[in-house]
Amino acid sequence: MDLSHIFNSKKIFSISFCAVLFSILSFSAFSQEHTAADTAHAETSVAHAEGEEKDEDISKVILHHIADSHEWHFFGHVSIPLPVILYTEAGLVTFLSNKFGHSDDGTQLIEADGVSLVKYHGKYFYPVLPKNDHGTYIQYDSRGDILNAKPFDISITKNVVSLLISVTVLLIVFIGIAKAYKTREGKAPKGLQSILEPIILFVRDDIAKPQLGYRYKGFMPYLLTVFFFVWLNNLMGLIPFFPGGANLTGNIAVTMMLALCTFVLTTVNGNKNYWGHVFTPHVPWWLYPLMIPVEIIGLFTKPIALMIRLFANITAGHILILSLISLIFILKSVLVAGIAVPFVLFISVIELVVGFIQAFIFTILSALFIGMAVEEHAEH
Amino acid sequence: MIVGSIAGIGAGLAAIGAGIGIGSIGGKAMEGMARQPEAASKIQTAMLIAAAFVEAVALFAVVVAFLGTGQVN
Amino acid sequence: MTLLALNPLVSPDPGLFIWSTVAFLILFFLLSKFAWKPIVQALDERERSIEDALSKAEMAKAEMAKLISENEDLLKEARLERDNILKEAKEIKDQMINDAKDQAKAEGAKLIELAKTEINNQKLAAMAEIKNQVSTLSIDIAEKVLRKQFEDQNKQQALVNDLLKEVKLN
């Protein structure tokens, strides 16, 4: 694999320029939201020591940033509400998330289509009546876990909107390119086509062909879709404002879905050798009781590792950037920005590379697992 | 004042291990590339895959640290 | 599962899971039908055509080289032929000239010989003529002298005597 055509100096320059822009914007967007959350918290907070509250608050804000939400926050108090779709005991309930105000602390009962609900930390629960000591309808067990029952939540959340945006972008871009290939048949690529063609060729020649050999053709659509889906969402996650900002590939449900797709493909395409390797491994027979369970667990750990790797990489990057910015608020000095912002810039540039590398790793490992499943002769 | 959890220390220890691992992968890959510049692209791919495996271990530790610190309240 | 449920970060949200599965599958099917198939095909096609063109160019180049070498061979042959022809012509010319020279020499020699014999013949004829004339003339003169001499008998006698003396001497 030769990455030099991707990391050449001109592109590095434009990437770093974009990163500067992003980090400055993310800084401003974050600070606005932080103050908003801060004031919201101040209104409702119960008595806590000042410093402790601040620390807890910042980690909460960071977690809030990388978590899903029922509204898309822009800046200050401006946010667009997103539709909430709940499958409750009384059937499907739908309403816009701002219909019942912005209460998020479990103190307010919501009566939607005859179902009473309560919103707590961005999630909808069935209330436990009556109110507890803190004035909320939430009930905890001894370990602090919530005991309230939940309706099945299939809302169009921020992540879902981001997902739909990225899917639309991918469809428009690639179907457009496919058209360009038809109209400009046999000619040199042009415009967007010439930007993406080397990457498509990269997926084909450096990911699919080495891992899958001559069978690569059948798996090309899956590998290309996964690669561009993960890459685009990694990049969109790094954009701090509207079309991006959702931490989609840093969400375990999405990575789980992707890993499950790879798992299904490996399982469905697994040939006799693959299953033979699992159920009759090349070890003395008396080791079978030990090896077969290990091999079966191995089948599942591979996609789980895929899932965790992508999720943790992207989430860790986001937490890192947010933590560095939070330093300004933890140390309560604007001067810290002089150190924190260049660091954020540096990490953002690294995250751009990580976004590409993780998409590459996810795709190449998927190809590797599929390749192991369809390989005709076992190597060992 | 130090706030954190034992899980955080665990994640840190895992990060040390992964750091050593990735460091040696990178170092050996450089050595290999210096010895055989014509195989550089192959070594690079293998290096990235190996680094991803090692990194995953550290990230598992981070995830475990998340599991331990997840009190909703 | 209770451990997983602890942190919202690591517990997959079923709603998002369903949405992402649906969206991803739709994306996958649409893209593989309307995007990847034509793109991959077009890329393969183009690669093949480039390869074809390259191999064709290579072939044309080889053909050209072959033609050029053939031409060169032909040229060389032609040159050789020309040289040979020229050489032969020169030889023939030289020979012809030599032949002509020899012939001319021979002819000249013959002519000279002829001329010489002619001249000799003429000379001989002329000499004979002159001899004749001289003899007649001398006979005439001798006749006249004799006539004059022998007008007187004495002198005749004397001469006869002289002649006789001479005969004796001889």
Coordinates of C-alpha atoms in Angstrom, one line a residue:
Chain A
M1 CA 0.0 0.0 0.0
D2 CA 1.4 3.3 -0.9
L3 CA -0.2 6.2 0.9
S4 CA 2.1 8.8 -0.6
H5 CA -0.6 9.8 -3.2
I6 CA -2.9 10.6 -0.4
F7 CA -0.5 12.3 2.0
N8 CA 1.3 14.4 -0.5
S9 CA 2.4 17.9 0.6
K10 CA -0.3 19.9 -1.2
K11 CA -3.1 17.9 0.4
I12 CA -1.4 18.0 3.8
F13 CA -1.5 21.8 3.5
S14 CA -5.2 21.9 2.7
I15 CA -6.0 19.3 5.4
S16 CA -4.2 21.3 8.0
F17 CA -5.9 24.5 6.8
C18 CA -9.3 22.8 7.2
A19 CA -8.3 21.5 10.6
V20 CA -7.4 25.0 11.8
L21 CA -10.8 26.1 10.7
F22 CA -12.5 23.2 12.3
S23 CA -10.7 23.4 15.6
I24 CA -11.5 27.1 15.9
L25 CA -15.1 26.5 15.1
S26 CA -15.3 23.6 17.3
F27 CA -13.9 25.6 20.1
S28 CA -16.5 28.3 19.7
A29 CA -19.3 25.9 19.2
F30 CA -18.3 23.9 22.3
S31 CA -17.8 26.9 24.5
Q32 CA -21.3 28.2 23.6
E33 CA -22.9 24.9 24.3
H34 CA -20.9 24.6 27.5
T35 CA -22.1 27.8 28.8
A36 CA -25.7 26.8 27.9
A37 CA -25.3 23.5 29.7
D38 CA -23.7 25.3 32.6
T39 CA -26.5 27.7 33.1
A40 CA -29.1 24.9 32.7
H41 CA -27.3 23.0 35.2
A42 CA -27.0 25.9 37.6
E43 CA -30.7 26.4 37.6
T44 CA -31.4 22.9 38.7
S45 CA -28.4 21.9 40.6
V46 CA -28.6 20.8 44.2
A47 CA -26.1 21.7 46.7
H48 CA -22.6 20.4 45.8
A49 CA -19.1 21.7 46.5
E50 CA -18.2 24.2 43.7
G51 CA -15.1 22.5 42.4
E52 CA -16.5 19.0 42.4
E53 CA -19.6 20.1 40.6
K54 CA -17.4 21.7 37.9
D55 CA -15.4 18.6 37.2
E56 CA -18.4 16.4 37.1
D57 CA -20.2 18.9 34.9
I58 CA -17.4 18.9 32.4
S59 CA -17.2 15.1 32.1
K60 CA -21.0 15.2 31.7
V61 CA -20.8 17.8 29.0
I62 CA -18.2 15.7 27.2
L63 CA -20.3 12.6 27.4
H64 CA -23.3 14.6 26.3
H65 CA -21.4 15.7 23.3
I66 CA -20.5 12.3 22.1
A67 CA -23.8 10.8 23.0
D68 CA -27.0 10.7 20.8
S69 CA -29.7 13.3 21.4
H70 CA -33.2 14.1 20.4
E71 CA -32.4 17.5 19.1
W72 CA -29.7 19.0 16.9
H73 CA -28.0 21.7 18.9
F74 CA -26.6 24.6 16.9
F75 CA -25.4 27.3 19.2
G76 CA -26.6 29.0 22.4
H77 CA -30.3 28.1 22.8
V78 CA -30.8 27.5 19.0
S79 CA -31.5 23.9 18.1
I80 CA -33.7 22.0 15.8
P81 CA -36.2 19.6 17.4
L82 CA -36.2 16.1 15.9
P83 CA -39.2 13.7 15.8
V84 CA -39.5 11.3 18.7
I85 CA -41.0 7.9 17.7
L86 CA -41.8 5.6 20.7
Y87 CA -43.3 2.2 20.6
T88 CA -45.2 2.3 23.9
E89 CA -47.7 0.0 25.7
A90 CA -50.4 2.0 23.9
G91 CA -48.9 1.7 20.4
L92 CA -46.8 4.1 18.4
V93 CA -46.4 7.6 19.9
T94 CA -44.8 10.4 17.8
F95 CA -44.1 14.0 18.7
L96 CA -41.5 16.6 18.1
S97 CA -38.9 16.7 20.8
N98 CA -39.5 20.3 21.8
K99 CA -43.3 19.8 22.1
F100 CA -43.1 19.4 25.9
G101 CA -40.3 21.9 26.6
H102 CA -36.7 21.1 27.2
S103 CA -37.1 19.4 30.6
D104 CA -34.4 16.7 30.8
D105 CA -34.2 16.0 34.5
G106 CA -37.1 13.7 35.1
T107 CA -39.2 16.2 37.0
Q108 CA -41.8 16.8 34.4
L109 CA -44.5 14.4 33.3
I110 CA -45.2 14.3 29.5
E111 CA -48.7 13.3 28.3
A112 CA -48.3 12.2 24.7
D113 CA -51.2 10.5 23.0
G114 CA -52.5 9.4 26.4
V115 CA -49.2 7.8 27.5
S116 CA -47.4 9.5 30.3
L117 CA -43.7 9.6 30.0
V118 CA -40.8 11.3 31.6
K119 CA -37.5 12.5 29.9
Y120 CA -34.4 12.0 31.9
H121 CA -30.8 12.6 30.5
G122 CA -32.0 12.5 26.9
K123 CA -34.0 9.3 27.2
Y124 CA -37.7 8.7 27.6
F125 CA -39.0 6.5 30.5
Y126 CA -42.3 5.5 32.0
P127 CA -42.6 7.5 35.2
V128 CA -42.6 5.8 38.6
L129 CA -45.2 7.5 40.6
P130 CA -45.1 9.3 43.0
K131 CA -42.1 11.6 42.8
N132 CA -39.0 10.6 44.8
D133 CA -37.0 12.7 47.2
H134 CA -35.3 14.7 44.5
G135 CA -38.6 15.6 42.9
T136 CA -38.1 13.2 39.9
Y137 CA -40.2 10.3 38.6
I138 CA -37.1 8.2 38.4
Q139 CA -36.4 5.2 40.6
Y140 CA -32.9 3.8 41.2
D141 CA -31.7 0.6 42.6
S142 CA -29.0 0.4 45.3
R143 CA -26.2 0.6 42.6
G144 CA -27.6 3.8 41.1
D145 CA -29.1 2.0 38.0
I146 CA -32.4 3.3 36.7
L147 CA -35.3 0.9 37.4
N148 CA -37.9 2.7 35.2
A149 CA -39.3 0.8 32.3
K150 CA -38.5 2.3 28.9
P151 CA -40.7 2.4 25.8
F152 CA -39.0 1.1 22.6
D153 CA -37.3 4.2 21.2
I154 CA -37.0 4.4 17.4
S155 CA -36.8 8.2 17.2
I156 CA -35.1 10.1 14.5
T157 CA -32.3 11.2 16.7
K158 CA -29.3 13.4 15.8
N159 CA -27.3 10.3 14.9
V160 CA -30.1 9.0 12.7
V161 CA -30.4 12.4 10.9
S162 CA -26.6 12.4 10.4
L163 CA -26.8 8.8 9.1
L164 CA -29.5 9.8 6.6
I165 CA -27.5 12.8 5.5
S166 CA -24.4 10.7 5.0
V167 CA -26.3 8.0 3.2
T168 CA -27.8 10.7 0.9
V169 CA -24.5 12.3 0.3
L170 CA -23.0 8.9 -0.6
L171 CA -25.8 8.0 -2.9
I172 CA -25.7 11.4 -4.7
V173 CA -21.9 11.4 -5.0
F174 CA -21.5 7.8 -6.2
I175 CA -24.5 7.5 -8.4
G176 CA -23.3 10.8 -10.0
I177 CA -19.9 9.3 -10.5
A178 CA -21.3 6.2 -11.9
K179 CA -23.2 8.4 -14.4
A180 CA -20.0 10.2 -15.2
Y181 CA -18.4 6.9 -16.0
K182 CA -21.1 6.1 -18.4
T183 CA -21.2 9.4 -20.2
R184 CA -17.4 9.8 -20.3
E185 CA -16.8 6.2 -21.2
G186 CA -13.2 5.5 -22.1
K187 CA -12.1 9.0 -21.3
A188 CA -9.9 10.2 -18.5
P189 CA -11.8 10.9 -15.2
K190 CA -12.7 14.5 -14.4
G191 CA -13.7 16.5 -11.3
L192 CA -15.0 14.5 -8.4
Q193 CA -14.5 11.3 -10.4
S194 CA -10.8 11.9 -10.5
I195 CA -10.6 12.6 -6.8
L196 CA -12.5 9.4 -5.8
E197 CA -11.2 7.1 -8.4
P198 CA -7.7 6.6 -6.8
I199 CA -9.5 5.8 -3.6
I200 CA -11.8 3.2 -5.3
L201 CA -8.7 1.8 -6.9
F202 CA -7.0 1.8 -3.5
V203 CA -9.8 -0.2 -2.0
R204 CA -9.7 -2.6 -4.9
D205 CA -5.9 -3.0 -5.3
D206 CA -4.7 -2.7 -1.7
I207 CA -7.6 -4.0 0.3
A208 CA -9.7 -6.4 -1.7
K209 CA -7.2 -8.1 -4.1
P210 CA -4.5 -9.0 -1.6
Q211 CA -7.0 -10.4 0.9
L212 CA -9.5 -12.1 -1.3
G213 CA -7.5 -13.0 -4.4
Y214 CA -9.5 -13.7 -7.5
R215 CA -12.8 -13.8 -5.6
Y216 CA -12.5 -10.1 -4.8
K217 CA -15.2 -9.0 -7.4
G218 CA -18.2 -10.3 -5.5
F219 CA -17.2 -8.5 -2.3
M220 CA -16.2 -5.2 -3.9
P221 CA -19.6 -3.6 -3.4
Y222 CA -19.7 -4.4 0.3
L223 CA -16.1 -3.3 0.9
L224 CA -16.5 -0.1 -1.0
T225 CA -19.7 0.8 0.8
V226 CA -18.3 0.1 4.2
F227 CA -15.1 2.0 3.4
F228 CA -16.8 5.1 2.2
F229 CA -19.6 4.9 4.8
V230 CA -17.1 4.7 7.7
W231 CA -14.8 7.3 6.2
L232 CA -17.4 9.8 5.4
N233 CA -19.0 9.4 8.9
N234 CA -15.6 9.7 10.6
L235 CA -15.0 12.9 8.8
M236 CA -18.5 14.2 9.4
G237 CA -18.0 13.5 13.1
L238 CA -15.0 15.8 13.1
I239 CA -17.0 18.7 11.7
P240 CA -18.3 20.5 14.8
F241 CA -21.3 22.2 13.2
F242 CA -24.5 21.3 11.5
P243 CA -24.0 18.6 8.8
G244 CA -21.5 16.9 11.0
G245 CA -21.1 16.9 14.7
A246 CA -22.9 13.7 15.3
N247 CA -20.6 11.0 16.6
L248 CA -22.0 8.3 14.4
T249 CA -19.0 5.9 13.9
G250 CA -18.2 6.5 17.6
N251 CA -21.6 5.1 18.4
I252 CA -21.5 1.4 19.4
A253 CA -24.9 0.7 17.8
V254 CA -23.6 1.7 14.3
T255 CA -20.3 -0.1 14.6
M256 CA -22.2 -3.1 15.9
M257 CA -24.3 -3.0 12.8
L258 CA -21.3 -2.8 10.6
A259 CA -19.5 -5.6 12.4
L260 CA -22.6 -7.7 12.2
C261 CA -22.7 -7.2 8.4
T262 CA -19.1 -8.5 8.2
F263 CA -20.0 -11.4 10.5
V264 CA -23.0 -12.3 8.4
L265 CA -20.9 -12.2 5.3
T266 CA -18.2 -14.4 6.7
T267 CA -20.7 -16.9 8.1
V268 CA -22.7 -17.1 5.0
N269 CA -19.7 -17.3 2.7
G270 CA -17.7 -19.7 4.9
N271 CA -16.8 -22.7 3.0
K272 CA -16.0 -26.3 4.0
N273 CA -12.4 -25.5 5.0
Y274 CA -13.5 -22.6 7.2
W275 CA -16.0 -24.7 9.1
G276 CA -13.7 -27.6 9.1
H277 CA -11.1 -25.4 10.7
V278 CA -13.6 -24.5 13.4
F279 CA -15.0 -27.9 14.2
T280 CA -12.0 -30.2 13.4
P281 CA -9.0 -28.1 14.1
H282 CA -5.5 -29.5 13.3
V283 CA -4.7 -30.6 16.8
P284 CA -4.7 -34.0 18.5
W285 CA -8.2 -35.2 19.1
W286 CA -8.0 -35.0 22.9
L287 CA -7.6 -31.2 22.6
Y288 CA -10.9 -30.9 20.8
P289 CA -13.0 -30.2 23.9
L290 CA -10.7 -27.2 24.5
M291 CA -10.1 -26.1 20.9
I292 CA -13.6 -26.2 19.5
P293 CA -15.0 -23.8 22.1
V294 CA -12.0 -21.5 21.6
E295 CA -12.5 -21.6 17.8
I296 CA -16.2 -20.9 18.3
I297 CA -15.5 -18.0 20.6
G298 CA -12.9 -16.8 18.0
L299 CA -15.7 -16.6 15.4
F300 CA -17.5 -14.0 17.6
T301 CA -14.5 -12.1 19.0
K302 CA -13.4 -11.1 15.5
P303 CA -16.5 -9.0 14.7
I304 CA -16.6 -7.8 18.3
A305 CA -13.1 -6.6 18.0
L306 CA -14.0 -4.8 14.8
M307 CA -17.0 -3.2 16.6
I308 CA -15.0 -2.0 19.6
R309 CA -12.0 -0.9 17.6
L310 CA -13.9 1.6 15.5
F311 CA -16.2 2.7 18.3
A312 CA -13.3 3.2 20.8
N313 CA -11.0 4.9 18.3
I314 CA -13.4 7.5 17.2
T315 CA -14.9 8.1 20.6
A316 CA -11.5 8.4 22.2
G317 CA -10.5 11.0 19.6
H318 CA -13.6 13.0 20.3
I319 CA -13.1 12.8 24.1
L320 CA -9.5 13.8 23.6
I321 CA -10.4 16.9 21.6
L322 CA -13.2 17.9 24.0
S323 CA -11.0 17.3 27.1
L324 CA -8.3 19.5 25.7
I325 CA -10.8 22.3 25.1
S326 CA -12.3 21.7 28.6
L327 CA -8.9 22.4 30.1
I328 CA -9.8 26.1 29.5
F329 CA -12.9 25.7 31.7
I330 CA -11.3 23.5 34.3
L331 CA -8.4 25.8 34.8
K332 CA -10.7 28.9 34.4
S333 CA -8.3 30.9 32.3
V334 CA -8.4 32.1 28.7
L335 CA -4.6 31.9 28.6
V336 CA -4.8 28.1 28.6
A337 CA -6.4 28.5 25.2
G338 CA -3.0 29.4 23.9
I339 CA -1.8 25.9 24.6
A340 CA -5.1 24.0 24.3
V341 CA -6.1 25.3 20.9
P342 CA -2.8 24.3 19.2
F343 CA -3.1 20.9 20.8
V344 CA -6.6 20.6 19.6
L345 CA -5.5 21.5 16.2
F346 CA -2.8 18.9 16.3
I347 CA -5.1 16.2 17.6
S348 CA -7.7 17.2 14.9
V349 CA -5.2 16.7 12.2
I350 CA -4.3 13.3 13.7
E351 CA -8.0 12.5 13.9
L352 CA -8.3 13.2 10.2
V353 CA -5.6 10.7 9.5
V354 CA -7.2 8.3 12.1
G355 CA -10.5 8.7 10.4
F356 CA -9.0 7.4 7.1
I357 CA -6.9 4.7 8.8
Q358 CA -9.8 3.4 10.8
A359 CA -12.0 3.2 7.7
F360 CA -9.1 1.4 6.0
I361 CA -8.5 -0.9 8.9
F362 CA -12.2 -1.8 9.2
T363 CA -12.4 -2.5 5.5
I364 CA -9.2 -4.5 5.3
L365 CA -10.0 -6.6 8.4
S366 CA -13.5 -7.3 7.0
A367 CA -11.8 -8.3 3.8
L368 CA -9.3 -10.4 5.8
F369 CA -12.1 -12.2 7.7
I370 CA -14.1 -12.8 4.5
G371 CA -10.9 -14.0 2.8
M372 CA -10.3 -16.5 5.6
A373 CA -13.8 -17.7 5.3
V374 CA -13.6 -18.3 1.5
E375 CA -10.1 -19.5 1.3
E376 CA -9.9 -22.9 -0.5
H377 CA -7.1 -24.6 1.4
A378 CA -6.4 -24.1 5.1
E379 CA -2.8 -22.9 5.6
H380 CA -2.2 -24.5 9.0
Chain B
M1 CA -7.5 17.0 44.0
I2 CA -7.5 13.8 42.0
V3 CA -10.7 12.4 40.7
G4 CA -10.9 9.2 38.8
S5 CA -11.2 5.5 39.2
I6 CA -9.1 2.3 39.4
A7 CA -10.4 1.5 36.0
G8 CA -8.7 4.7 34.7
I9 CA -5.4 3.4 36.1
G10 CA -6.1 0.1 34.4
A11 CA -6.7 1.9 31.1
G12 CA -3.4 3.8 31.6
L13 CA -1.5 0.6 32.2
A14 CA -3.0 -0.9 29.1
A15 CA -2.0 2.2 27.2
I16 CA 1.6 1.7 28.4
G17 CA 1.6 -1.9 27.0
A18 CA 0.0 -0.9 23.8
G19 CA 2.5 2.0 23.5
I20 CA 5.4 -0.4 23.8
G21 CA 3.8 -2.7 21.3
I22 CA 3.1 -0.1 18.7
G23 CA 6.5 1.4 19.3
S24 CA 8.2 -1.8 18.6
I25 CA 6.0 -2.5 15.6
G26 CA 6.8 0.9 14.1
G27 CA 10.5 0.6 14.9
K28 CA 10.8 -2.9 13.3
A29 CA 8.7 -1.8 10.3
M30 CA 11.1 1.2 9.8
E31 CA 14.1 -1.2 10.1
G32 CA 12.5 -3.5 7.6
M33 CA 11.7 -0.7 5.2
A34 CA 15.3 0.6 5.5
R35 CA 16.6 -2.8 4.7
Q36 CA 14.2 -3.4 1.8
P37 CA 12.9 -0.2 0.5
E38 CA 11.3 -2.0 -2.4
A39 CA 9.0 -3.9 0.1
A40 CA 8.0 -0.6 1.8
S41 CA 4.4 -0.6 0.8
K42 CA 3.8 -4.2 1.9
I43 CA 5.5 -3.6 5.2
Q44 CA 3.4 -0.5 5.7
T45 CA 0.1 -2.4 5.2
A46 CA 1.2 -5.2 7.5
M47 CA 2.4 -2.6 10.1
L48 CA -0.9 -0.8 10.0
I49 CA -2.8 -4.0 10.5
A50 CA -0.6 -5.1 13.4
A51 CA -0.8 -1.7 15.0
A52 CA -4.5 -1.8 14.7
F53 CA -4.6 -5.1 16.6
V54 CA -2.4 -3.8 19.3
E55 CA -4.3 -0.6 19.6
A56 CA -7.5 -2.5 19.9
V57 CA -6.2 -4.1 23.1
A58 CA -5.6 -0.7 24.6
L59 CA -9.1 0.4 23.4
F60 CA -10.7 -2.6 25.0
A61 CA -9.1 -1.4 28.3
V62 CA -10.6 2.0 27.7
V63 CA -14.0 0.5 27.1
V64 CA -13.7 -1.5 30.2
A65 CA -12.8 1.7 32.0
F66 CA -16.0 3.2 30.6
L67 CA -18.0 0.2 31.9
G68 CA -16.7 0.8 35.4
T69 CA -17.4 4.6 35.5
G70 CA -20.8 4.6 34.0
Q71 CA -23.0 5.6 36.9
V72 CA -25.9 7.4 35.2
N73 CA -26.6 9.5 38.3
Chain C
M1 CA -25.6 -7.5 30.5
T2 CA -26.1 -5.5 33.6
L3 CA -22.5 -4.5 33.3
L4 CA -23.0 -3.4 29.7
A5 CA -26.1 -1.4 30.7
L6 CA -24.0 0.6 33.1
N7 CA -22.7 3.2 30.7
P8 CA -24.9 4.6 28.0
L9 CA -21.8 5.0 25.9
V10 CA -21.2 1.2 25.5
S11 CA -24.8 0.0 25.4
P12 CA -26.0 -0.1 21.9
D13 CA -29.2 1.8 21.4
P14 CA -31.7 -0.5 19.6
G15 CA -33.5 2.4 17.9
L16 CA -30.3 3.6 16.3
F17 CA -29.2 0.1 15.5
I18 CA -32.5 -0.5 13.6
W19 CA -32.2 2.8 11.7
S20 CA -28.5 2.3 10.9
T21 CA -29.2 -1.3 9.7
V22 CA -32.0 -0.2 7.5
A23 CA -30.1 2.8 6.1
F24 CA -26.9 0.9 5.6
L25 CA -28.7 -2.0 3.8
I26 CA -30.5 0.4 1.6
L27 CA -27.3 2.3 0.9
F28 CA -25.5 -1.0 0.2
F29 CA -28.2 -2.2 -2.3
L30 CA -28.6 1.1 -4.1
L31 CA -24.9 1.7 -4.3
S32 CA -24.0 -1.8 -5.5
K33 CA -26.7 -1.7 -8.1
F34 CA -26.4 1.9 -9.4
A35 CA -22.9 2.9 -8.5
W36 CA -20.3 0.2 -7.8
K37 CA -21.4 -2.1 -10.6
P38 CA -21.0 0.5 -13.4
I39 CA -17.9 2.1 -11.7
V40 CA -16.0 -1.2 -11.2
Q41 CA -17.0 -2.3 -14.7
A42 CA -15.9 1.0 -16.2
L43 CA -12.6 0.8 -14.4
D44 CA -12.0 -2.8 -15.5
E45 CA -13.0 -1.9 -19.0
R46 CA -10.7 1.1 -19.0
E47 CA -7.9 -0.9 -17.6
R48 CA -8.4 -3.5 -20.2
S49 CA -8.5 -1.0 -23.0
I50 CA -5.4 0.7 -21.7
E51 CA -3.7 -2.7 -21.5
D52 CA -4.9 -3.5 -25.0
A53 CA -3.7 -0.1 -26.3
L54 CA -0.3 -0.6 -24.6
S55 CA 0.1 -4.1 -26.0
K56 CA -1.0 -2.9 -29.4
A57 CA 1.5 -0.1 -29.2
E58 CA 4.2 -2.5 -28.2
M59 CA 3.2 -4.8 -31.1
A60 CA 3.3 -1.8 -33.5
K61 CA 6.6 -0.8 -32.2
A62 CA 8.0 -4.3 -32.7
E63 CA 6.4 -4.4 -36.2
M64 CA 8.0 -1.0 -36.9
A65 CA 11.4 -2.2 -35.7
K66 CA 11.0 -5.3 -37.8
L67 CA 10.1 -3.2 -40.8
I68 CA 12.9 -0.8 -40.2
S69 CA 15.4 -3.6 -39.9
E70 CA 14.0 -5.3 -43.0
N71 CA 14.3 -2.0 -44.8
E72 CA 17.8 -1.6 -43.7
D73 CA 18.6 -5.1 -44.9
L74 CA 17.0 -4.4 -48.2
L75 CA 18.9 -1.2 -48.4
K76 CA 22.1 -2.9 -47.6
E77 CA 21.4 -5.5 -50.2
A78 CA 20.6 -2.9 -52.7
R79 CA 23.8 -1.1 -51.9
L80 CA 25.8 -4.2 -52.3
E81 CA 24.1 -5.0 -55.6
R82 CA 24.8 -1.5 -56.8
D83 CA 28.4 -1.7 -55.8
N84 CA 28.7 -5.1 -57.5
I85 CA 27.1 -3.8 -60.7
L86 CA 29.3 -0.7 -60.7
K87 CA 32.3 -2.9 -60.2
E88 CA 31.3 -5.2 -62.9
A89 CA 30.6 -2.3 -65.2
K90 CA 33.9 -0.8 -64.5
E91 CA 35.6 -4.1 -65.2
I92 CA 33.7 -4.4 -68.4
K93 CA 34.6 -0.9 -69.4
D94 CA 38.2 -1.4 -68.6
Q95 CA 38.3 -4.5 -70.5
M96 CA 36.5 -2.9 -73.4
I97 CA 39.0 -0.1 -73.4
N98 CA 41.9 -2.5 -73.2
D99 CA 40.4 -4.6 -76.0
A100 CA 39.9 -1.5 -78.1
K101 CA 43.4 -0.3 -77.4
D102 CA 44.8 -3.7 -78.3
Q103 CA 42.8 -3.9 -81.4
A104 CA 43.7 -0.4 -82.3
K105 CA 47.3 -1.1 -81.7
A106 CA 47.1 -4.3 -83.7
E107 CA 45.3 -2.5 -86.5
G108 CA 47.8 0.3 -86.4
A109 CA 50.7 -2.1 -86.5
K110 CA 49.1 -3.9 -89.4
L111 CA 48.5 -0.7 -91.2
I112 CA 52.0 0.4 -90.6
E113 CA 53.2 -2.9 -91.8
L114 CA 51.1 -2.6 -94.9
A115 CA 52.3 0.9 -95.4
K116 CA 55.9 -0.2 -95.0
T117 CA 55.5 -3.0 -97.5
E118 CA 53.8 -0.6 -99.9
I119 CA 56.5 1.9 -99.4
N120 CA 59.0 -0.8 -100.0
N121 CA 57.2 -2.0 -103.0
Q122 CA 57.0 1.5 -104.3
K123 CA 60.6 2.1 -103.5
L124 CA 61.5 -1.0 -105.3
A125 CA 59.4 -0.1 -108.2
A126 CA 60.8 3.4 -108.3
M127 CA 64.3 2.0 -108.0
A128 CA 63.6 -0.4 -110.8
E129 CA 62.3 2.5 -112.9
I130 CA 65.2 4.6 -112.0
K131 CA 67.6 1.7 -112.8
N132 CA 65.8 1.2 -116.1
Q133 CA 66.0 4.9 -116.9
V134 CA 69.6 5.1 -115.7
S135 CA 70.5 2.1 -117.8
T136 CA 68.8 3.4 -120.9
L137 CA 70.2 6.8 -120.3
S138 CA 73.6 5.4 -119.7
I139 CA 73.3 3.2 -122.7
D140 CA 72.2 6.2 -124.7
I141 CA 75.0 8.2 -123.3
A142 CA 77.4 5.4 -123.9
E143 CA 76.1 5.0 -127.4
K144 CA 76.6 8.6 -128.0
V145 CA 80.0 8.6 -126.4
L146 CA 81.0 5.5 -128.3
R147 CA 79.7 7.0 -131.5
K148 CA 81.8 10.0 -130.9
Q149 CA 84.8 8.0 -129.8
F150 CA 84.6 5.5 -132.5
E151 CA 84.6 8.1 -135.2
D152 CA 88.2 7.8 -135.2
Q153 CA 89.7 4.3 -135.7
N154 CA 92.6 4.7 -133.5
K155 CA 90.7 5.4 -130.6
Q156 CA 88.7 2.3 -131.2
Q157 CA 91.7 0.4 -131.2
A158 CA 93.1 1.9 -128.1
L159 CA 89.9 1.2 -126.3
V160 CA 89.8 -2.3 -127.4
N161 CA 93.3 -2.6 -126.1
D162 CA 92.5 -1.1 -122.9
L163 CA 89.5 -3.3 -122.4
L164 CA 91.5 -6.2 -123.2
K165 CA 94.1 -5.1 -120.7
E166 CA 91.4 -4.8 -118.1
V167 CA 90.1 -8.2 -118.9
K168 CA 93.5 -9.5 -118.3
L169 CA 93.7 -7.8 -115.1
N170 CA 90.5 -9.2 -114.0

